[in-house]
Amino acid sequence: MIEFVRNVRLWFAPEEVRDEGSTPDYRFSLANERTFLAWLRTALALIGGGFAVDQFLPDLRWGWRVGLALALLASGVLCSLRAIDHWVRCERAMRRGEDLPASRFPALLGVLVAVVAVAMVVVVLAGWEG
Amino acid sequence: MSTDAAGPSRDPGLQPERTRLAWRRTTLSVTVAAVLAVKSALHGGATADSIVVGAVCCALWLGFLLVAHGRIRALAAGRPPTLAPRLATAAVLCAVAMAVCAAALVT
């Protein structure tokens, strides 16, 4: 968590990132940038899913609908913040010549999406029954 | 950078082009989210509040478009500079702000 707060400062201070180590091959930086963009798209897809739950499941009870939508939106926010955090950490590791940071986040996100998907199936089936 | 027969500036991986297309794809994702936001804002009797939130989403879309366009122009240079953290933060803040707008529209 303290590491995260320290990284937040780096988001706004490009000079500090550039101060450390040596500039890597620009192709590695571009690959890191594309990974960042892919995570940002994942976040946007989750946010779009939040909108979709709200609009395309209008027969759901209010609590379920808003709960699912907010869960998707919150995971979208988390995913986008993690995207930039991971980008900064990878960029720094490459400049220092260290190993790239390992991350539990993909597994966490996978489990979360699976849980939301199962919840949606249950909710839609229950909606048809009722 | 490899220096083969085609000259020193040739990049066999087409890295800048791939990165440019990644920015385009991301812009498309933002567009989809913004369209869903506007649809949500106008759905079921638009109130003044929901119209304001929808307009904010359009402004965020425009902001992201400018960030992406700036980066795409920078990538066109022979040796593209590293993405500035400020641009990355701006792109992420657009996504986060859109999620906040969505939460306001949903509840």
Coordinates of N, CA and C in Angstrom, one line a residue:
Chain A
M1 N 0.8 -1.2 0.0 CA 0.0 0.0 0.0 C 0.9 1.3 0.0
I2 N 1.9 1.3 0.8 CA 2.8 2.4 0.9 C 3.5 2.5 -0.5
E3 N 3.9 1.4 -1.0 CA 4.5 1.3 -2.3 C 3.6 2.0 -3.4
F4 N 2.3 1.7 -3.3 CA 1.3 2.3 -4.2 C 1.3 3.8 -4.1
V5 N 1.3 4.3 -2.9 CA 1.2 5.7 -2.7 C 2.4 6.4 -3.2
R6 N 3.6 5.7 -3.1 CA 4.8 6.3 -3.6 C 4.7 6.3 -5.2
N7 N 4.1 5.3 -5.7 CA 4.0 5.2 -7.2 C 3.0 6.3 -7.7
V8 N 2.0 6.6 -6.9 CA 1.0 7.7 -7.4 C 1.7 9.0 -7.7
R9 N 2.8 9.3 -6.8 CA 3.5 10.5 -7.1 C 4.2 10.5 -8.5
L10 N 4.7 9.3 -8.8 CA 5.4 9.1 -10.1 C 4.5 9.3 -11.3
W11 N 3.1 9.0 -11.1 CA 2.2 9.2 -12.3 C 2.3 10.6 -12.8
F12 N 2.5 11.6 -11.9 CA 2.5 13.0 -12.3 C 3.9 13.6 -12.5
A13 N 4.9 12.8 -12.3 CA 6.3 13.3 -12.3 C 7.1 12.5 -13.3
P14 N 7.0 12.8 -14.6 CA 7.8 12.0 -15.6 C 9.3 12.2 -15.4
E15 N 9.7 13.3 -14.9 CA 11.2 13.6 -14.7 C 11.8 12.6 -13.8
E16 N 11.0 12.2 -12.7 CA 11.6 11.3 -11.7 C 11.8 9.9 -12.3
V17 N 10.8 9.5 -13.1 CA 11.0 8.2 -13.8 C 12.2 8.2 -14.7
R18 N 12.4 9.3 -15.3 CA 13.5 9.4 -16.3 C 14.8 9.5 -15.6
D19 N 14.8 9.9 -14.3 CA 16.1 10.1 -13.6 C 16.8 8.8 -13.4
E20 N 16.0 7.7 -13.2 CA 16.5 6.4 -12.7 C 17.1 5.6 -13.9
G21 N 18.2 4.9 -13.6 CA 18.7 4.0 -14.6 C 19.0 4.5 -16.0
S22 N 18.9 3.6 -17.0 CA 19.2 4.0 -18.3 C 17.9 3.8 -19.2
T23 N 17.8 4.5 -20.3 CA 16.6 4.4 -21.1 C 16.7 3.0 -21.8
P24 N 15.6 2.2 -21.7 CA 15.6 0.9 -22.4 C 15.4 1.1 -23.9
D25 N 15.6 0.0 -24.6 CA 15.2 0.0 -26.1 C 13.7 0.5 -26.2
Y26 N 13.5 1.4 -27.1 CA 12.2 2.1 -27.1 C 11.1 1.0 -27.4
R27 N 11.5 -0.1 -28.1 CA 10.4 -1.1 -28.4 C 9.9 -1.7 -27.1
F28 N 10.7 -1.9 -26.1 CA 10.2 -2.4 -24.8 C 9.3 -1.5 -24.2
S29 N 9.6 -0.2 -24.2 CA 8.7 0.8 -23.7 C 7.4 0.8 -24.4
L30 N 7.4 0.7 -25.7 CA 6.2 0.7 -26.5 C 5.3 -0.6 -26.2
A31 N 6.0 -1.7 -26.0 CA 5.3 -2.9 -25.6 C 4.6 -2.7 -24.2
N32 N 5.3 -2.1 -23.3 CA 4.8 -1.8 -22.0 C 3.6 -0.9 -22.1
E33 N 3.7 0.1 -23.0 CA 2.5 1.0 -23.3 C 1.3 0.3 -23.8
R34 N 1.6 -0.7 -24.7 CA 0.4 -1.4 -25.3 C -0.2 -2.3 -24.2
T35 N 0.6 -2.9 -23.3 CA 0.0 -3.6 -22.2 C -0.9 -2.8 -21.3
F36 N -0.4 -1.5 -21.1 CA -1.2 -0.6 -20.3 C -2.5 -0.3 -21.0
L37 N -2.4 -0.1 -22.3 CA -3.6 0.2 -23.1 C -4.6 -0.9 -23.1
A38 N -4.1 -2.2 -23.1 CA -4.9 -3.4 -23.1 C -5.7 -3.4 -21.8
W39 N -5.0 -3.1 -20.7 CA -5.6 -3.1 -19.3 C -6.6 -2.0 -19.3
L40 N -6.3 -0.9 -19.9 CA -7.3 0.3 -19.9 C -8.5 -0.1 -20.6
R41 N -8.4 -0.9 -21.7 CA -9.5 -1.3 -22.5 C -10.4 -2.3 -21.7
T42 N -9.7 -3.2 -20.9 CA -10.4 -4.1 -20.0 C -11.2 -3.3 -19.0
A43 N -10.6 -2.3 -18.5 CA -11.3 -1.4 -17.5 C -12.5 -0.8 -18.2
L44 N -12.3 -0.3 -19.4 CA -13.5 0.4 -20.1 C -14.6 -0.6 -20.4
A45 N -14.2 -1.9 -20.7 CA -15.2 -2.9 -21.0 C -16.0 -3.2 -19.7
L46 N -15.3 -3.2 -18.6 CA -16.0 -3.4 -17.3 C -17.0 -2.3 -17.0
I47 N -16.5 -1.0 -17.3 CA -17.4 0.1 -17.1 C -18.6 0.1 -18.1
G48 N -18.3 -0.3 -19.4 CA -19.4 -0.5 -20.3 C -20.4 -1.6 -19.8
G49 N -19.8 -2.6 -19.2 CA -20.7 -3.7 -18.7 C -21.6 -3.2 -17.6
G50 N -21.1 -2.3 -16.8 CA -21.9 -1.6 -15.7 C -23.1 -0.9 -16.3
F51 N -22.8 -0.1 -17.4 CA -23.9 0.6 -18.1 C -24.9 -0.4 -18.6
A52 N -24.4 -1.5 -19.2 CA -25.2 -2.5 -19.9 C -26.1 -3.2 -18.9
V53 N -25.6 -3.6 -17.8 CA -26.4 -4.2 -16.7 C -27.6 -3.3 -16.4
D54 N -27.3 -2.1 -16.2 CA -28.3 -1.1 -15.8 C -29.4 -1.0 -16.9
Q55 N -29.0 -1.0 -18.2 CA -29.9 -0.7 -19.3 C -30.6 -1.9 -19.8
F56 N -29.9 -3.0 -19.9 CA -30.5 -4.1 -20.6 C -31.1 -5.2 -19.7
L57 N -31.0 -5.0 -18.4 CA -31.7 -5.9 -17.5 C -32.7 -5.1 -16.7
P58 N -33.7 -4.4 -17.3 CA -34.6 -3.5 -16.6 C -35.6 -4.2 -15.7
D59 N -35.8 -5.5 -15.9 CA -36.8 -6.2 -15.1 C -36.3 -6.7 -13.8
L60 N -34.9 -6.5 -13.6 CA -34.4 -6.9 -12.3 C -34.8 -6.1 -11.2
R61 N -34.8 -6.6 -9.9 CA -35.1 -5.8 -8.8 C -34.0 -4.7 -8.7
W62 N -34.4 -3.6 -8.1 CA -33.5 -2.4 -8.1 C -32.2 -2.7 -7.4
G63 N -32.2 -3.4 -6.3 CA -31.1 -3.7 -5.5 C -30.0 -4.6 -6.3
W64 N -30.5 -5.6 -6.9 CA -29.6 -6.5 -7.7 C -29.0 -5.8 -8.9
R65 N -29.8 -5.0 -9.6 CA -29.4 -4.3 -10.8 C -28.3 -3.3 -10.4
V66 N -28.6 -2.5 -9.4 CA -27.6 -1.4 -9.0 C -26.4 -2.1 -8.4
G67 N -26.6 -3.2 -7.6 CA -25.4 -3.8 -7.0 C -24.5 -4.4 -8.0
L68 N -25.1 -5.1 -9.0 CA -24.2 -5.7 -10.1 C -23.5 -4.6 -10.9
A69 N -24.3 -3.5 -11.2 CA -23.7 -2.4 -12.0 C -22.5 -1.8 -11.2
L70 N -22.8 -1.5 -9.9 CA -21.7 -0.9 -9.1 C -20.5 -1.8 -9.0
A71 N -20.7 -3.1 -8.8 CA -19.6 -4.0 -8.7 C -18.8 -4.0 -10.0
L72 N -19.4 -4.0 -11.2 CA -18.7 -3.9 -12.4 C -17.9 -2.6 -12.5
L73 N -18.6 -1.5 -12.2 CA -18.0 -0.1 -12.3 C -16.8 0.0 -11.3
A74 N -16.9 -0.6 -10.1 CA -15.8 -0.5 -9.1 C -14.6 -1.3 -9.6
S75 N -14.9 -2.5 -10.2 CA -13.8 -3.3 -10.7 C -13.2 -2.6 -11.9
G76 N -14.0 -1.8 -12.7 CA -13.4 -1.0 -13.8 C -12.4 0.0 -13.3
V77 N -12.8 0.7 -12.2 CA -12.0 1.7 -11.6 C -10.7 1.1 -11.1
L78 N -10.8 0.0 -10.4 CA -9.7 -0.7 -9.8 C -8.7 -1.1 -10.9
C79 N -9.3 -1.6 -12.0 CA -8.5 -2.1 -13.1 C -7.7 -1.0 -13.8
S80 N -8.4 0.2 -13.9 CA -7.7 1.3 -14.6 C -6.5 1.8 -13.7
L81 N -6.8 1.9 -12.4 CA -5.8 2.4 -11.5 C -4.6 1.4 -11.5
R82 N -4.9 0.1 -11.5 CA -3.9 -0.9 -11.5 C -3.1 -0.8 -12.8
A83 N -3.8 -0.5 -13.9 CA -3.1 -0.4 -15.2 C -1.9 0.5 -15.1
I84 N -2.2 1.7 -14.6 CA -1.2 2.8 -14.6 C -0.1 2.4 -13.6
D85 N -0.5 1.9 -12.4 CA 0.4 1.5 -11.4 C 1.4 0.5 -11.9
H86 N 0.9 -0.6 -12.6 CA 1.7 -1.6 -13.2 C 2.6 -1.0 -14.3
W87 N 2.1 -0.1 -15.1 CA 2.9 0.5 -16.1 C 4.1 1.2 -15.6
V88 N 3.9 2.1 -14.5 CA 5.0 2.8 -13.9 C 6.0 1.8 -13.3
R89 N 5.5 0.8 -12.6 CA 6.5 -0.1 -12.0 C 7.3 -0.9 -13.0
C90 N 6.6 -1.3 -14.1 CA 7.4 -2.0 -15.2 C 8.4 -1.1 -15.8
E91 N 8.0 0.2 -16.1 CA 8.9 1.2 -16.7 C 10.1 1.3 -15.8
R92 N 9.9 1.5 -14.5 CA 11.0 1.7 -13.6 C 11.9 0.4 -13.5
A93 N 11.3 -0.7 -13.5 CA 12.1 -2.0 -13.4 C 12.9 -2.1 -14.7
M94 N 12.4 -1.8 -15.8 CA 13.2 -1.9 -17.1 C 14.3 -0.9 -17.0
R95 N 14.1 0.3 -16.5 CA 15.2 1.3 -16.5 C 16.3 0.9 -15.5
R96 N 15.9 0.2 -14.4 CA 16.9 -0.2 -13.4 C 17.5 -1.6 -13.8
G97 N 16.9 -2.2 -14.8 CA 17.4 -3.6 -15.2 C 17.0 -4.7 -14.2
E98 N 15.9 -4.4 -13.5 CA 15.4 -5.4 -12.6 C 14.4 -6.4 -13.2
D99 N 14.0 -7.4 -12.5 CA 12.9 -8.3 -13.0 C 11.6 -7.5 -13.1
L100 N 10.7 -7.8 -14.0 CA 9.4 -7.1 -14.0 C 8.6 -7.6 -12.8
P101 N 7.8 -6.7 -12.3 CA 7.0 -7.0 -11.1 C 6.0 -8.1 -11.3
A102 N 6.0 -9.1 -10.4 CA 4.9 -10.1 -10.5 C 3.6 -9.5 -9.9
S103 N 2.5 -10.1 -10.3 CA 1.2 -9.5 -9.9 C 0.2 -10.6 -9.7
R104 N -0.6 -10.4 -8.7 CA -1.7 -11.3 -8.4 C -3.0 -10.8 -9.1
F105 N -2.9 -9.6 -9.6 CA -4.2 -8.9 -10.1 C -4.9 -9.7 -11.2
P106 N -4.2 -10.2 -12.2 CA -5.0 -11.0 -13.2 C -5.8 -12.1 -12.7
A107 N -5.3 -12.8 -11.7 CA -6.0 -13.9 -11.1 C -7.2 -13.4 -10.3
L108 N -7.0 -12.3 -9.6 CA -8.1 -11.7 -8.8 C -9.2 -11.2 -9.7
L109 N -8.8 -10.5 -10.8 CA -9.8 -10.0 -11.7 C -10.6 -11.2 -12.4
G110 N -9.8 -12.2 -12.7 CA -10.5 -13.4 -13.3 C -11.6 -14.0 -12.4
V111 N -11.2 -14.1 -11.1 CA -12.2 -14.7 -10.2 C -13.4 -13.8 -10.0
L112 N -13.1 -12.5 -10.0 CA -14.2 -11.5 -9.8 C -15.1 -11.5 -11.0
V113 N -14.6 -11.6 -12.2 CA -15.4 -11.6 -13.4 C -16.3 -12.9 -13.4
A114 N -15.6 -14.0 -13.0 CA -16.3 -15.3 -12.9 C -17.5 -15.2 -12.0
V115 N -17.3 -14.6 -10.8 CA -18.3 -14.5 -9.8 C -19.5 -13.6 -10.3
V116 N -19.1 -12.5 -10.9 CA -20.2 -11.6 -11.5 C -21.0 -12.3 -12.6
A117 N -20.2 -13.1 -13.4 CA -20.9 -13.8 -14.5 C -21.9 -14.8 -13.9
V118 N -21.5 -15.6 -12.9 CA -22.4 -16.6 -12.3 C -23.6 -15.9 -11.6
A119 N -23.3 -14.8 -11.0 CA -24.4 -14.0 -10.3 C -25.4 -13.5 -11.4
M120 N -24.9 -13.1 -12.6 CA -25.8 -12.6 -13.6 C -26.7 -13.8 -14.1
V121 N -26.0 -15.0 -14.3 CA -26.8 -16.2 -14.8 C -27.9 -16.5 -13.8
V122 N -27.6 -16.5 -12.5 CA -28.6 -16.8 -11.5 C -29.7 -15.8 -11.5
V123 N -29.3 -14.5 -11.6 CA -30.3 -13.4 -11.5 C -31.2 -13.5 -12.7
V124 N -30.6 -13.7 -13.9 CA -31.5 -13.8 -15.1 C -32.4 -15.0 -15.1
L125 N -31.9 -16.1 -14.7 CA -32.7 -17.3 -14.6 C -33.8 -17.1 -13.5
A126 N -33.5 -16.5 -12.4 CA -34.5 -16.3 -11.4 C -35.5 -15.3 -11.9
G127 N -35.1 -14.3 -12.7 CA -36.0 -13.4 -13.3 C -37.0 -14.0 -14.2
W128 N -36.6 -15.1 -15.0 CA -37.5 -15.8 -15.9 C -38.5 -16.6 -15.1
E129 N -38.0 -17.2 -14.0 CA -38.9 -18.0 -13.2 C -40.0 -17.2 -12.6
G130 N -39.6 -16.0 -12.0 CA -40.6 -15.2 -11.3 C -41.5 -14.5 -12.2
Chain B
M1 N 18.4 -1.3 -31.7 CA 17.6 -1.3 -33.0 C 18.5 -2.1 -34.0
S2 N 17.8 -2.9 -34.8 CA 18.6 -3.7 -35.8 C 18.9 -2.9 -37.0
T3 N 20.0 -3.1 -37.6 CA 20.4 -2.5 -38.8 C 20.6 -3.5 -39.9
D4 N 19.6 -3.7 -40.7 CA 19.6 -4.7 -41.8 C 19.7 -4.0 -43.1
A5 N 19.5 -4.8 -44.2 CA 19.7 -4.2 -45.5 C 18.7 -3.1 -45.8
A6 N 17.6 -3.1 -45.2 CA 16.6 -2.1 -45.5 C 16.9 -0.7 -44.9
G7 N 17.9 -0.6 -44.1 CA 18.3 0.7 -43.5 C 18.2 0.7 -42.0
P8 N 18.8 1.6 -41.4 CA 18.8 1.6 -39.9 C 17.5 2.0 -39.3
S9 N 16.6 2.6 -40.0 CA 15.3 3.1 -39.4 C 14.2 2.1 -39.5
R10 N 14.5 0.9 -40.2 CA 13.4 0.0 -40.3 C 13.3 -0.9 -39.1
D11 N 12.0 -1.0 -38.6 CA 11.7 -1.7 -37.4 C 10.9 -2.9 -37.8
P12 N 11.5 -4.1 -37.8 CA 10.7 -5.3 -38.3 C 9.5 -5.6 -37.4
G13 N 9.4 -5.1 -36.2 CA 8.2 -5.5 -35.4 C 7.1 -4.5 -35.6
L14 N 7.3 -3.4 -36.4 CA 6.3 -2.4 -36.5 C 5.7 -1.9 -35.2
Q15 N 6.6 -1.7 -34.2 CA 6.2 -1.4 -32.9 C 5.4 -0.1 -32.8
P16 N 5.8 1.1 -33.5 CA 5.0 2.3 -33.4 C 3.6 2.1 -34.0
E17 N 3.6 1.4 -35.1 CA 2.3 1.2 -35.7 C 1.3 0.4 -34.8
R18 N 1.9 -0.7 -34.2 CA 1.0 -1.5 -33.3 C 0.6 -0.7 -32.1
T19 N 1.5 0.2 -31.6 CA 1.1 1.0 -30.5 C 0.0 2.1 -30.9
R20 N 0.2 2.6 -32.1 CA -0.8 3.5 -32.6 C -2.2 2.9 -32.7
L21 N -2.2 1.6 -33.2 CA -3.5 0.9 -33.4 C -4.1 0.6 -32.0
A22 N -3.2 0.3 -31.0 CA -3.7 0.1 -29.6 C -4.4 1.3 -29.1
W23 N -3.8 2.5 -29.4 CA -4.5 3.7 -29.0 C -5.8 3.9 -29.7
R24 N -5.8 3.5 -31.0 CA -7.1 3.6 -31.7 C -8.2 2.7 -31.1
R25 N -7.8 1.4 -30.8 CA -8.7 0.5 -30.2 C -9.2 1.0 -28.9
T26 N -8.3 1.6 -28.1 CA -8.7 2.1 -26.8 C -9.7 3.3 -27.0
T27 N -9.4 4.1 -28.0 CA -10.3 5.3 -28.3 C -11.7 4.7 -28.6
L28 N -11.7 3.6 -29.4 CA -13.0 3.0 -29.7 C -13.8 2.5 -28.5
S29 N -13.0 1.9 -27.5 CA -13.6 1.4 -26.3 C -14.2 2.6 -25.5
V30 N -13.5 3.7 -25.5 CA -14.0 4.9 -24.8 C -15.3 5.4 -25.5
T31 N -15.3 5.3 -26.9 CA -16.5 5.8 -27.6 C -17.7 4.9 -27.2
V32 N -17.5 3.6 -27.2 CA -18.6 2.7 -26.8 C -19.1 3.1 -25.4
A33 N -18.2 3.3 -24.5 CA -18.6 3.6 -23.1 C -19.4 4.9 -23.1
A34 N -18.9 5.9 -23.9 CA -19.6 7.2 -24.0 C -21.0 7.1 -24.6
V35 N -21.1 6.3 -25.6 CA -22.4 6.1 -26.3 C -23.4 5.5 -25.3
L36 N -22.9 4.4 -24.5 CA -23.8 3.8 -23.5 C -24.2 4.8 -22.5
A37 N -23.2 5.7 -22.1 CA -23.5 6.7 -21.1 C -24.6 7.6 -21.6
V38 N -24.5 8.1 -22.8 CA -25.5 9.0 -23.4 C -26.9 8.3 -23.5
K39 N -26.8 7.1 -23.9 CA -28.1 6.3 -24.0 C -28.7 6.2 -22.6
S40 N -27.9 5.9 -21.6 CA -28.4 5.8 -20.3 C -28.9 7.1 -19.7
A41 N -28.3 8.2 -20.1 CA -28.7 9.5 -19.6 C -30.0 9.9 -20.2
L42 N -30.3 9.5 -21.5 CA -31.5 9.9 -22.2 C -32.6 8.9 -22.0
H43 N -32.3 7.7 -21.4 CA -33.3 6.7 -21.3 C -34.3 7.0 -20.2
G44 N -35.5 6.7 -20.5 CA -36.6 6.8 -19.4 C -36.7 8.2 -18.9
G45 N -37.0 9.2 -19.7 CA -37.2 10.5 -19.2 C -36.0 11.2 -18.7
A46 N -35.3 12.0 -19.6 CA -34.1 12.7 -19.2 C -34.4 13.8 -18.2
T47 N -33.7 13.8 -17.1 CA -33.8 14.9 -16.2 C -32.6 15.8 -16.4
A48 N -32.7 17.0 -15.8 CA -31.6 18.0 -16.0 C -30.2 17.4 -15.5
D49 N -30.3 16.7 -14.4 CA -29.1 16.1 -13.8 C -28.5 15.1 -14.8
S50 N -29.3 14.2 -15.3 CA -28.8 13.1 -16.1 C -28.2 13.7 -17.4
I51 N -28.8 14.8 -17.9 CA -28.3 15.4 -19.2 C -26.9 16.0 -18.9
V52 N -26.7 16.6 -17.7 CA -25.4 17.2 -17.3 C -24.4 16.1 -17.3
V53 N -24.8 14.9 -16.6 CA -23.8 13.8 -16.5 C -23.4 13.3 -17.9
G54 N -24.5 13.2 -18.8 CA -24.2 12.7 -20.1 C -23.3 13.7 -20.9
A55 N -23.4 15.0 -20.7 CA -22.6 16.0 -21.3 C -21.1 15.8 -20.8
V56 N -21.0 15.6 -19.4 CA -19.7 15.4 -18.9 C -19.0 14.2 -19.5
C57 N -19.8 13.1 -19.8 CA -19.2 11.9 -20.4 C -18.7 12.3 -21.8
C58 N -19.5 13.1 -22.6 CA -19.1 13.5 -23.9 C -17.8 14.3 -23.8
A59 N -17.6 15.2 -22.8 CA -16.4 16.0 -22.6 C -15.3 15.0 -22.3
L60 N -15.5 14.0 -21.5 CA -14.4 13.0 -21.2 C -14.0 12.3 -22.4
W61 N -15.0 11.9 -23.3 CA -14.6 11.3 -24.5 C -13.7 12.2 -25.4
L62 N -14.1 13.5 -25.4 CA -13.3 14.4 -26.2 C -11.9 14.6 -25.6
G63 N -11.8 14.6 -24.3 CA -10.5 14.7 -23.6 C -9.6 13.5 -23.9
F64 N -10.2 12.3 -23.9 CA -9.4 11.1 -24.2 C -9.0 11.1 -25.7
L65 N -9.9 11.6 -26.6 CA -9.6 11.7 -28.0 C -8.3 12.6 -28.2
L66 N -8.3 13.7 -27.4 CA -7.1 14.6 -27.5 C -5.8 14.0 -27.0
V67 N -5.9 13.2 -25.9 CA -4.8 12.5 -25.4 C -4.3 11.5 -26.4
A68 N -5.2 10.7 -27.0 CA -4.8 9.7 -27.9 C -4.2 10.3 -29.2
H69 N -4.8 11.4 -29.6 CA -4.3 12.1 -30.8 C -2.9 12.6 -30.6
G70 N -2.7 13.2 -29.5 CA -1.4 13.7 -29.2 C -0.3 12.6 -29.2
R71 N -0.7 11.5 -28.5 CA 0.3 10.4 -28.5 C 0.5 9.8 -29.9
I72 N -0.5 9.7 -30.7 CA -0.4 9.1 -32.0 C 0.5 10.0 -32.9
R73 N 0.4 11.3 -32.7 CA 1.3 12.2 -33.4 C 2.7 12.1 -33.0
A74 N 2.9 11.9 -31.6 CA 4.3 11.7 -31.1 C 4.9 10.4 -31.6
L75 N 4.0 9.4 -31.8 CA 4.5 8.1 -32.3 C 5.0 8.1 -33.7
A76 N 4.5 9.1 -34.5 CA 4.9 9.2 -35.9 C 6.3 9.6 -36.1
A77 N 6.9 10.2 -35.0 CA 8.4 10.5 -35.1 C 9.2 9.3 -35.3
G78 N 10.4 9.5 -35.9 CA 11.3 8.4 -36.3 C 11.6 7.5 -35.1
R79 N 12.0 8.2 -34.0 CA 12.3 7.4 -32.8 C 11.3 7.8 -31.7
P80 N 10.2 7.1 -31.5 CA 9.1 7.6 -30.7 C 9.6 7.8 -29.2
P81 N 9.2 8.9 -28.5 CA 9.6 9.1 -27.1 C 8.7 8.2 -26.3
T82 N 9.2 7.9 -25.0 CA 8.4 7.1 -24.1 C 7.2 7.8 -23.7
L83 N 6.1 7.1 -23.5 CA 4.8 7.7 -23.0 C 5.1 8.5 -21.7
A84 N 4.6 9.7 -21.7 CA 4.8 10.5 -20.5 C 3.7 10.1 -19.5
P85 N 4.2 9.9 -18.2 CA 3.2 9.5 -17.2 C 2.0 10.4 -17.1
R86 N 2.2 11.7 -17.4 CA 1.1 12.6 -17.3 C 0.0 12.2 -18.3
L87 N 0.4 11.8 -19.5 CA -0.6 11.4 -20.5 C -1.3 10.1 -20.1
A88 N -0.5 9.2 -19.5 CA -1.1 7.9 -19.1 C -2.1 8.2 -17.9
T89 N -1.7 9.1 -17.0 CA -2.6 9.5 -15.9 C -3.9 10.1 -16.4
A90 N -3.7 11.0 -17.4 CA -4.9 11.7 -18.0 C -5.9 10.6 -18.6
A91 N -5.3 9.6 -19.3 CA -6.1 8.6 -19.9 C -6.9 7.8 -18.9
V92 N -6.2 7.4 -17.8 CA -6.8 6.7 -16.7 C -7.8 7.5 -16.0
L93 N -7.6 8.8 -15.8 CA -8.5 9.6 -15.1 C -9.8 9.7 -15.9
C94 N -9.7 9.8 -17.2 CA -10.9 9.8 -18.1 C -11.7 8.6 -17.8
A95 N -11.1 7.4 -17.8 CA -11.8 6.1 -17.5 C -12.5 6.2 -16.1
V96 N -11.7 6.6 -15.1 CA -12.2 6.6 -13.7 C -13.4 7.6 -13.6
A97 N -13.3 8.8 -14.3 CA -14.3 9.8 -14.2 C -15.6 9.2 -14.9
M98 N -15.4 8.5 -16.0 CA -16.5 7.9 -16.7 C -17.3 6.9 -15.8
A99 N -16.5 6.1 -15.0 CA -17.1 5.2 -14.1 C -17.9 5.9 -13.0
V100 N -17.3 7.0 -12.5 CA -18.1 7.8 -11.5 C -19.4 8.4 -12.1
C101 N -19.3 8.9 -13.4 CA -20.5 9.3 -14.1 C -21.5 8.2 -14.2
A102 N -21.0 7.0 -14.5 CA -21.9 5.8 -14.6 C -22.6 5.5 -13.3
A103 N -21.8 5.5 -12.2 CA -22.4 5.3 -10.9 C -23.5 6.3 -10.6
A104 N -23.2 7.5 -11.0 CA -24.3 8.6 -10.7 C -25.5 8.3 -11.6
L105 N -25.3 7.8 -12.8 CA -26.5 7.5 -13.6 C -27.3 6.3 -13.2
V106 N -26.5 5.3 -12.7 CA -27.1 4.0 -12.3 C -28.0 4.1 -11.1
T107 N -27.5 4.8 -10.1 CA -28.2 4.8 -8.8 C -29.3 5.8 -8.8

